[in-house]
Short mmCIF file of C-alpha atoms in Angstrom, two decimals:
data_model
loop_
_atom_site.label_atom_id
_atom_site.label_comp_id
_atom_site.label_asym_id
_atom_site.label_seq_id
_atom_site.Cartn_x
_atom_site.Cartn_y
_atom_site.Cartn_z
CA MET R 12 -1.45 -17.86 9.47
CA LYS R 13 0.22 -19.65 12.63
CA THR R 14 3.70 -18.12 11.28
CA THR R 15 2.03 -14.54 10.82
CA ARG R 16 0.43 -14.85 14.41
CA LEU R 17 3.92 -15.59 15.84
CA LEU R 18 5.72 -13.04 14.19
CA ILE R 19 3.06 -10.30 15.22
CA LEU R 20 3.34 -11.81 19.01
CA LEU R 21 7.26 -11.65 18.67
CA ALA R 22 7.25 -7.86 17.32
CA THR R 23 4.62 -6.91 20.14
CA SER R 24 6.61 -8.67 22.81
CA ALA R 25 9.80 -6.92 21.54
CA LEU R 26 8.03 -3.47 21.40
CA LEU R 27 6.79 -3.97 25.05
CA GLY R 28 10.04 -5.07 26.19
CA ASP R 29 11.53 -1.65 25.04
CA ALA R 30 8.72 0.58 26.71
CA VAL R 31 9.13 -1.42 29.78
CA ARG R 32 13.17 -0.56 29.67
CA ALA R 33 12.11 3.19 28.68
CA HIS R 34 10.20 3.78 31.86
CA ASP R 35 12.31 1.54 34.11
CA LYS R 36 12.57 3.51 37.45
CA VAL R 37 15.68 1.63 38.86
CA ALA R 38 17.88 1.72 35.59
CA PRO R 39 20.64 4.21 35.70
CA LEU R 40 20.32 7.39 33.49
CA THR R 41 21.57 7.41 30.01
CA ASP R 42 24.11 10.03 28.80
CA ALA R 43 21.26 11.56 26.96
CA GLN R 44 18.87 11.86 30.10
CA LYS R 45 22.06 13.49 32.07
CA ALA R 46 22.50 15.78 29.66
CA TYR R 47 18.67 16.68 29.45
CA LEU R 48 18.78 16.78 33.41
CA ALA R 49 21.70 19.27 33.25
CA ASN R 50 20.29 21.48 30.57
CA TYR R 51 17.08 21.40 32.36
CA GLU R 52 18.66 22.70 35.62
CA ALA R 53 19.92 25.62 33.97
CA VAL R 54 16.65 26.55 32.83
CA ARG R 55 14.97 26.03 36.17
CA ALA R 56 17.71 27.95 38.12
CA ALA R 57 17.05 30.79 35.67
CA LEU R 58 13.43 31.03 35.90
CA ALA R 59 13.83 30.77 39.64
CA ALA R 60 15.96 33.80 39.46
CA ASP R 61 13.40 35.81 37.41
CA ASP R 62 16.18 35.68 34.68
CA LEU R 63 14.35 35.60 31.18
CA ALA R 64 17.60 35.98 29.31
CA ALA R 65 18.94 33.16 30.92
CA ALA R 66 16.40 31.00 30.69
CA LYS R 67 15.99 31.58 26.75
CA LYS R 68 19.71 30.71 26.43
CA ALA R 69 19.70 27.48 28.45
CA ALA R 70 16.45 26.38 26.37
CA ALA R 71 18.27 27.39 23.25
CA VAL R 72 21.30 24.91 24.24
CA MET R 73 18.51 22.48 25.15
CA VAL R 74 17.29 22.73 21.67
CA LYS R 75 20.41 22.40 19.90
CA ALA R 76 21.48 19.36 22.02
CA ALA R 77 18.32 17.31 21.41
CA PRO R 78 19.15 14.08 19.74
CA ALA R 79 18.22 13.63 15.83
CA GLU R 80 15.49 11.40 16.75
CA ASP R 81 13.72 13.90 18.63
CA GLN R 82 13.90 16.32 16.05
CA GLY R 83 10.88 14.83 13.90
CA LYS R 84 9.65 15.87 10.54
CA ALA R 85 9.33 19.43 9.64
CA GLY R 86 5.77 20.50 10.21
CA GLU R 87 4.91 17.25 12.36
CA LYS R 88 3.22 18.33 15.45
CA ALA R 89 4.10 16.57 18.85
CA GLU R 90 1.84 15.41 21.02
CA ASP R 91 2.17 15.83 24.74
CA ASN R 92 3.30 12.65 25.77
CA LYS R 93 5.82 12.04 22.94
CA PRO R 94 9.44 12.76 22.66
CA ARG R 95 9.02 15.92 20.74
CA ALA R 96 7.01 17.80 22.85
CA TYR R 97 9.77 18.83 25.15
CA LEU R 98 11.46 20.18 22.00
CA GLU R 99 8.85 22.20 21.04
CA ALA R 100 8.59 23.63 24.50
CA ALA R 101 12.08 24.32 24.49
CA GLN R 102 11.91 26.16 21.17
CA LYS R 103 9.07 28.25 22.66
CA LEU R 104 10.85 28.97 25.92
CA SER R 105 13.95 30.17 23.88
CA THR R 106 12.04 32.56 22.10
CA ALA R 107 9.57 33.78 24.77
CA GLY R 108 8.76 37.31 24.92
CA TYR R 109 7.90 37.26 28.56
CA ILE R 110 8.45 35.23 31.58
CA ALA R 111 5.11 34.19 32.19
CA ALA R 112 5.21 32.28 28.78
CA ALA R 113 8.64 30.86 29.52
CA ARG R 114 7.14 29.44 32.71
CA GLU R 115 4.01 27.75 30.91
CA ALA R 116 6.69 26.07 28.35
CA PHE R 117 8.51 24.65 31.59
CA LYS R 118 5.81 22.91 32.74
CA VAL R 119 6.31 20.41 29.50
CA LEU R 120 10.48 20.18 30.42
CA SER R 121 9.43 19.64 33.85
CA LYS R 122 7.13 16.49 32.48
CA ARG R 123 10.00 14.96 30.79
CA ALA R 124 12.43 15.64 33.84
CA VAL R 125 10.21 14.25 36.66
CA HIS R 126 10.26 11.22 34.59
CA TYR R 127 13.77 10.79 34.07
CA ALA R 128 15.19 11.85 37.80
CA GLY R 129 12.24 10.59 39.68
CA GLY R 130 13.84 8.06 42.54
CA LYS R 131 17.21 9.03 41.31
CA ASP R 132 19.97 9.96 43.48
CA GLY R 133 21.17 13.64 43.49
CA TYR R 134 17.60 14.90 42.05
CA PHE R 135 14.50 15.96 44.03
CA VAL R 136 11.08 16.27 42.54
CA ALA R 137 9.34 19.46 44.21
CA ASN R 138 5.92 20.91 43.85
CA CYS R 139 4.34 23.97 44.30
CA PRO R 140 0.64 23.87 45.02
CA MET R 141 -0.09 27.28 44.02
CA VAL R 142 0.33 26.10 40.24
CA GLN R 143 -3.12 25.94 38.48
CA GLY R 144 -3.99 22.82 37.11
CA GLY R 145 -1.97 20.74 39.56
CA GLU R 146 1.10 20.99 36.89
CA GLY R 147 3.50 22.26 39.68
CA ASP R 148 5.95 19.83 39.55
CA TRP R 149 9.88 20.20 38.69
CA VAL R 150 13.12 18.70 39.39
CA GLN R 151 15.68 20.27 41.21
CA THR R 152 19.21 19.06 42.48
CA SER R 153 19.16 20.70 46.02
CA LYS R 154 16.59 19.88 49.01
CA LYS R 155 16.17 23.54 49.42
CA ILE R 156 13.22 24.93 47.30
CA SER R 157 13.93 27.08 44.75
CA ASN R 158 10.52 27.65 42.94
CA PRO R 159 11.14 28.28 39.04
CA TYR R 160 6.89 29.07 38.42
CA PHE R 161 7.10 31.93 40.80
CA GLY R 162 10.59 33.30 41.04
CA LYS R 163 11.67 35.48 43.72
CA ALA R 164 8.13 36.23 44.45
CA MET R 165 7.41 33.05 45.97
CA LEU R 166 10.83 31.17 45.87
CA THR R 167 10.19 29.08 48.63
CA CYS R 168 6.87 28.19 47.79
CA GLY R 169 6.51 24.18 47.70
CA SER R 170 7.88 21.01 49.21
CA ILE R 171 10.13 18.06 48.10
CA LYS R 172 7.61 15.06 47.03
#
């Protein structure tokens, strides 16, 4: 009985330790995180330019570059806070028929990007208060606002957080 409790305690501690490291804001970005942010920036810039074709192409690259562990099992539905949610959003964006649908999928990609880039040198978290539901955050590599949610219509709407 004591051995079982000890094993459970050790396993729980190990899992919690991994979770803490995964959310460590001072740890350097991994190569996979850097790649995600680079692909994300291509999508963001395309949406800011109202270029649906370029956004779809960049999202398709993001899907192809996804690590195997993010692929999941066929038919498995990802929850919004799970690693696969971004992959499903990138797939939706890569096949979007209109820019509003692409921008809606971009919100999920932005959640992951903000998580990775928050507080890191060279990345700026911006927010547009005009995006409904308070989901107007995004990451960009410049301090000059370039709004992906409204593109040319409101390109400079927002501020760096």
